[in-house]
PDB file of C-alpha atoms in Angstrom:
ATOM      1  CA  MET A   1    -207.833-265.975 205.829  1.00  0.00           C
ATOM      2  CA  LEU A   2    -210.139-268.655 204.588  1.00  0.00           C
ATOM      3  CA  TYR A   3    -212.192-266.358 202.203  1.00  0.00           C
ATOM      4  CA  GLN A   4    -213.243-262.793 201.709  1.00  0.00           C
ATOM      5  CA  VAL A   5    -216.932-261.718 201.425  1.00  0.00           C
ATOM      6  CA  GLY A   6    -217.620-259.220 198.555  1.00  0.00           C
ATOM      7  CA  ALA A   7    -220.543-256.696 198.186  1.00  0.00           C
ATOM      8  CA  GLY A   8    -223.760-258.312 197.735  1.00  0.00           C
ATOM      9  CA  GLU A   9    -222.429-261.804 198.719  1.00  0.00           C
ATOM     10  CA  THR A  10    -223.284-263.709 201.721  1.00  0.00           C
ATOM     11  CA  CYS A  11    -220.904-265.401 204.159  1.00  0.00           C
ATOM     12  CA  VAL A  12    -220.687-269.316 203.200  1.00  0.00           C
ATOM     13  CA  LEU A  13    -220.007-270.062 206.803  1.00  0.00           C
ATOM     14  CA  THR A  14    -222.762-268.127 207.999  1.00  0.00           C
ATOM     15  CA  THR A  15    -225.148-269.571 205.713  1.00  0.00           C
ATOM     16  CA  SER A  16    -224.185-273.180 206.620  1.00  0.00           C
ATOM     17  CA  CYS A  17    -224.408-272.508 210.159  1.00  0.00           C
ATOM     18  CA  LEU A  18    -227.929-270.965 209.588  1.00  0.00           C
ATOM     19  CA  MET A  19    -229.115-274.055 207.550  1.00  0.00           C
ATOM     20  CA  ALA A  20    -227.673-276.512 210.068  1.00  0.00           C
ATOM     21  CA  GLY A  21    -228.583-274.912 213.163  1.00  0.00           C
ATOM     22  CA  ASN A  22    -225.198-274.588 214.548  1.00  0.00           C
ATOM     23  CA  PRO A  23    -223.452-271.692 215.992  1.00  0.00           C
ATOM     24  CA  PHE A  24    -220.743-269.643 214.218  1.00  0.00           C
ATOM     25  CA  PRO A  25    -217.418-271.183 215.087  1.00  0.00           C
ATOM     26  CA  ALA A  26    -215.083-268.433 213.682  1.00  0.00           C
ATOM     27  CA  GLU A  27    -214.016-264.725 213.937  1.00  0.00           C
ATOM     28  CA  SER A  28    -214.698-262.349 211.002  1.00  0.00           C
ATOM     29  CA  THR A  29    -212.993-259.208 210.439  1.00  0.00           C
ATOM     30  CA  VAL A  30    -213.175-256.563 208.015  1.00  0.00           C
ATOM     31  CA  GLN A  31    -210.840-254.948 205.843  1.00  0.00           C
ATOM     32  CA  ALA A  32    -212.669-251.721 204.817  1.00  0.00           C
ATOM     33  CA  ASP A  33    -215.784-250.121 205.892  1.00  0.00           C
ATOM     34  CA  VAL A  34    -218.796-252.201 205.551  1.00  0.00           C
ATOM     35  CA  LEU A  35    -222.369-252.001 205.682  1.00  0.00           C
ATOM     36  CA  LEU A  36    -223.942-255.342 206.674  1.00  0.00           C
ATOM     37  CA  ALA A  37    -227.323-257.001 207.409  1.00  0.00           C
ATOM     38  CA  ALA A  38    -227.982-259.711 210.026  1.00  0.00           C
ATOM     39  CA  ILE A  39    -231.323-261.447 210.254  1.00  0.00           C
ATOM     40  CA  PRO A  40    -232.250-263.808 213.148  1.00  0.00           C
ATOM     41  CA  ALA A  41    -232.101-267.653 212.391  1.00  0.00           C
ATOM     42  CA  ASP A  42    -235.824-267.897 212.548  1.00  0.00           C
ATOM     43  CA  VAL A  43    -236.409-265.164 210.050  1.00  0.00           C
ATOM     44  CA  PHE A  44    -233.548-266.806 207.749  1.00  0.00           C
ATOM     45  CA  LEU A  45    -235.355-270.241 207.938  1.00  0.00           C
ATOM     46  CA  LYS A  46    -238.869-268.885 207.161  1.00  0.00           C
ATOM     47  CA  LEU A  47    -237.464-266.902 204.219  1.00  0.00           C
ATOM     48  CA  MET A  48    -235.835-269.936 202.950  1.00  0.00           C
ATOM     49  CA  SER A  49    -239.267-271.615 202.958  1.00  0.00           C
ATOM     50  CA  SER A  50    -241.541-269.107 201.800  1.00  0.00           C
ATOM     51  CA  SER A  51    -239.513-267.022 199.320  1.00  0.00           C
ATOM     52  CA  PRO A  52    -238.322-268.733 195.966  1.00  0.00           C
ATOM     53  CA  ARG A  53    -236.468-265.592 195.193  1.00  0.00           C
ATOM     54  CA  PHE A  54    -234.620-265.357 198.676  1.00  0.00           C
ATOM     55  CA  ARG A  55    -233.765-269.104 198.643  1.00  0.00           C
ATOM     56  CA  HIS A  56    -232.325-268.636 194.951  1.00  0.00           C
ATOM     57  CA  TYR A  57    -230.223-265.873 196.018  1.00  0.00           C
ATOM     58  CA  VAL A  58    -228.763-267.652 199.104  1.00  0.00           C
ATOM     59  CA  LEU A  59    -228.210-271.086 197.376  1.00  0.00           C
ATOM     60  CA  SER A  60    -226.726-269.410 194.364  1.00  0.00           C
ATOM     61  CA  ASN A  61    -224.211-267.448 196.438  1.00  0.00           C
ATOM     62  CA  TYR A  62    -223.697-270.272 198.879  1.00  0.00           C
ATOM     63  CA  GLY A  63    -222.698-272.388 195.702  1.00  0.00           C
ATOM     64  CA  ASP A  64    -220.341-269.802 194.306  1.00  0.00           C
ATOM     65  CA  LEU A  65    -218.635-269.378 197.371  1.00  0.00           C
ATOM     66  CA  LEU A  66    -218.355-273.038 198.328  1.00  0.00           C
ATOM     67  CA  SER A  67    -216.861-273.681 195.095  1.00  0.00           C
ATOM     68  CA  SER A  68    -214.454-270.717 195.731  1.00  0.00           C
ATOM     69  CA  LEU A  69    -213.520-272.285 198.881  1.00  0.00           C
ATOM     70  CA  ILE A  70    -212.830-275.391 197.462  1.00  0.00           C
ATOM     71  CA  MET A  71    -210.576-273.830 194.951  1.00  0.00           C
ATOM     72  CA  LEU A  72    -208.577-272.401 197.809  1.00  0.00           C
ATOM     73  CA  VAL A  73    -208.309-275.359 199.765  1.00  0.00           C
ATOM     74  CA  ASP A  74    -207.121-277.121 196.584  1.00  0.00           C
ATOM     75  CA  GLU A  75    -204.480-274.419 196.051  1.00  0.00           C
ATOM     76  CA  VAL A  76    -203.304-274.365 199.593  1.00  0.00           C
ATOM     77  CA  ALA A  77    -202.957-278.282 199.491  1.00  0.00           C
ATOM     78  CA  PHE A  78    -201.396-278.602 196.067  1.00  0.00           C
ATOM     79  CA  ALA A  79    -199.331-275.189 195.192  1.00  0.00           C
ATOM     80  CA  SER A  80    -196.237-274.270 197.026  1.00  0.00           C
ATOM     81  CA  LEU A  81    -196.307-270.919 198.896  1.00  0.00           C
ATOM     82  CA  ASP A  82    -194.031-269.297 196.298  1.00  0.00           C
ATOM     83  CA  LEU A  83    -196.560-270.014 193.739  1.00  0.00           C
ATOM     84  CA  ARG A  84    -199.585-268.772 195.892  1.00  0.00           C
ATOM     85  CA  LEU A  85    -197.689-265.718 196.798  1.00  0.00           C
ATOM     86  CA  ALA A  86    -196.866-264.719 193.157  1.00  0.00           C
ATOM     87  CA  ARG A  87    -200.523-265.332 192.112  1.00  0.00           C
ATOM     88  CA  ARG A  88    -201.902-263.133 195.071  1.00  0.00           C
ATOM     89  CA  LEU A  89    -199.428-260.380 193.996  1.00  0.00           C
ATOM     90  CA  LEU A  90    -200.647-260.330 190.654  1.00  0.00           C
ATOM     91  CA  ALA A  91    -204.347-260.450 191.601  1.00  0.00           C
ATOM     92  CA  GLU A  92    -204.046-257.546 194.156  1.00  0.00           C
ATOM     93  CA  ALA A  93    -201.838-255.630 191.755  1.00  0.00           C
ATOM     94  CA  GLU A  94    -204.284-255.913 188.712  1.00  0.00           C
ATOM     95  CA  GLY A  95    -204.513-252.302 187.276  1.00  0.00           C
ATOM     96  CA  SER A  96    -202.421-250.692 189.296  1.00  0.00           C
ATOM     97  CA  ARG A  97    -199.367-252.619 189.524  1.00  0.00           C
ATOM     98  CA  VAL A  98    -199.131-251.738 193.363  1.00  0.00           C
ATOM     99  CA  VAL A  99    -200.323-254.115 196.309  1.00  0.00           C
ATOM    100  CA  SER A 100    -200.747-252.078 199.225  1.00  0.00           C
ATOM    101  CA  LYS A 101    -200.140-254.718 201.891  1.00  0.00           C
ATOM    102  CA  THR A 102    -197.303-255.364 204.263  1.00  0.00           C
ATOM    103  CA  HIS A 103    -195.226-258.457 204.364  1.00  0.00           C
ATOM    104  CA  GLN A 104    -197.218-259.204 207.226  1.00  0.00           C
ATOM    105  CA  GLN A 105    -200.456-259.029 205.995  1.00  0.00           C
ATOM    106  CA  LEU A 106    -199.476-261.070 202.909  1.00  0.00           C
ATOM    107  CA  ALA A 107    -198.274-263.667 205.224  1.00  0.00           C
ATOM    108  CA  LEU A 108    -201.662-263.712 207.224  1.00  0.00           C
ATOM    109  CA  ASP A 109    -203.744-263.947 203.875  1.00  0.00           C
ATOM    110  CA  LEU A 110    -201.532-266.916 202.817  1.00  0.00           C
ATOM    111  CA  GLY A 111    -201.148-268.489 206.102  1.00  0.00           C
ATOM    112  CA  SER A 112    -197.379-268.250 206.486  1.00  0.00           C
ATOM    113  CA  VAL A 113    -195.072-266.024 208.377  1.00  0.00           C
ATOM    114  CA  ARG A 114    -193.737-262.543 207.650  1.00  0.00           C
ATOM    115  CA  GLU A 115    -190.016-263.592 207.386  1.00  0.00           C
ATOM    116  CA  VAL A 116    -190.834-266.181 204.616  1.00  0.00           C
ATOM    117  CA  ILE A 117    -192.688-263.659 202.657  1.00  0.00           C
ATOM    118  CA  SER A 118    -189.898-261.265 202.966  1.00  0.00           C
ATOM    119  CA  ARG A 119    -187.499-263.925 201.862  1.00  0.00           C
ATOM    120  CA  TYR A 120    -189.412-264.354 198.456  1.00  0.00           C
ATOM    121  CA  VAL A 121    -190.045-260.597 197.969  1.00  0.00           C
ATOM    122  CA  SER A 122    -186.604-259.816 198.361  1.00  0.00           C
ATOM    123  CA  GLU A 123    -185.316-262.632 196.082  1.00  0.00           C
ATOM    124  CA  TRP A 124    -188.004-261.204 193.422  1.00  0.00           C
ATOM    125  CA  GLU A 125    -186.525-257.785 193.972  1.00  0.00           C
ATOM    126  CA  ARG A 126    -183.227-258.815 193.168  1.00  0.00           C
ATOM    127  CA  LEU A 127    -184.481-260.417 189.898  1.00  0.00           C
ATOM    128  CA  GLY A 128    -186.022-257.183 189.039  1.00  0.00           C
ATOM    129  CA  TRP A 129    -189.661-258.423 189.158  1.00  0.00           C
ATOM    130  CA  LEU A 130    -190.860-256.287 192.048  1.00  0.00           C
ATOM    131  CA  ARG A 131    -189.925-253.437 194.223  1.00  0.00           C
ATOM    132  CA  SER A 132    -190.764-253.316 197.746  1.00  0.00           C
ATOM    133  CA  SER A 133    -191.378-250.151 200.304  1.00  0.00           C
ATOM    134  CA  ARG A 134    -193.054-249.721 203.298  1.00  0.00           C
ATOM    135  CA  GLY A 135    -196.539-250.981 203.382  1.00  0.00           C
ATOM    136  CA  SER A 136    -196.688-251.546 199.380  1.00  0.00           C
ATOM    137  CA  ILE A 137    -195.206-253.814 196.724  1.00  0.00           C
ATOM    138  CA  GLU A 138    -194.947-252.792 193.127  1.00  0.00           C
ATOM    139  CA  VAL A 139    -195.028-255.392 190.611  1.00  0.00           C
ATOM    140  CA  LEU A 140    -192.427-254.322 187.881  1.00  0.00           C
ATOM    141  CA  ASP A 141    -192.379-257.430 185.706  1.00  0.00           C
ATOM    142  CA  MET A 142    -196.020-258.738 185.359  1.00  0.00           C
ATOM    143  CA  ALA A 143    -194.849-261.404 182.865  1.00  0.00           C
ATOM    144  CA  ALA A 144    -192.373-262.912 184.747  1.00  0.00           C
ATOM    145  CA  LEU A 145    -194.403-263.114 187.731  1.00  0.00           C
ATOM    146  CA  ALA A 146    -197.419-264.473 186.021  1.00  0.00           C
ATOM    147  CA  THR A 147    -195.103-267.205 184.329  1.00  0.00           C
ATOM    148  CA  TYR A 148    -193.590-267.978 187.520  1.00  0.00           C
ATOM    149  CA  GLY A 149    -197.091-268.189 189.305  1.00  0.00           C
ATOM    150  CA  ALA A 150    -198.659-270.331 186.766  1.00  0.00           C
ATOM    151  CA  GLY A 151    -195.741-273.033 187.458  1.00  0.00           C
ATOM    152  CA  ASP A 152    -194.219-272.823 184.168  1.00  0.00           C
ATOM    153  CA  ALA A 153    -191.138-271.748 185.702  1.00  0.00           C
ATOM    154  CA  ALA A 154    -191.086-274.910 187.880  1.00  0.00           C
ATOM    155  CA  LEU A 155    -187.408-276.193 186.716  1.00  0.00           C
ATOM    156  CA  SER A 156    -185.765-272.824 186.818  1.00  0.00           C
ATOM    157  CA  ARG A 157    -187.284-270.982 189.865  1.00  0.00           C
ATOM    158  CA  PRO A 158    -185.004-269.329 191.765  1.00  0.00           C
ATOM    159  CA  ALA A 159    -183.955-270.734 194.943  1.00  0.00           C
ATOM    160  CA  LEU A 160    -183.960-268.939 198.095  1.00  0.00           C
ATOM    161  CA  ARG A 161    -180.314-268.229 199.243  1.00  0.00           C
ATOM    162  CA  SER A 162    -181.391-267.894 203.024  1.00  0.00           C
ATOM    163  CA  GLY A 163    -183.300-270.962 204.171  1.00  0.00           C
ATOM    164  CA  SER A 164    -186.242-273.052 202.869  1.00  0.00           C
ATOM    165  CA  GLN A 165    -189.835-272.149 202.363  1.00  0.00           C
ATOM    166  CA  ALA A 166    -192.131-272.873 205.400  1.00  0.00           C
TER     167      ALA A 166
END
């Protein structure tokens, strides 16, 4: 997954394709019920040139999403998978402490494979940070996971007992 589009947002890739006159080169999937609007390229271009309000909305949203995409690329390029997983679990568990995703879904989100995610989750369960059940993960120690995800525990991070991190 490259990025998510939230309520009231536009798709950065779609906007880029519309502005450049290129076809959409990817596949989009939804994770929940969605109501969306699609407008033809010629209408988009006409609105961009004739409506300052529409242009401001599109370019402002495009800038925000592009900035988020750049941060994601930076994180993928420079943060190890274990740090990215810890951060994702914290973000997904915010408020409820429960992440309603399978290990496979987390692997897809993070560009990994289920087996590697499962090894980290198992290790963190052993440490008492998480409790995993079918289709969900409960974060038991937010502080430990946050410290780990911040990279502060880099020298004392628990090593996986069953192989390397792919």
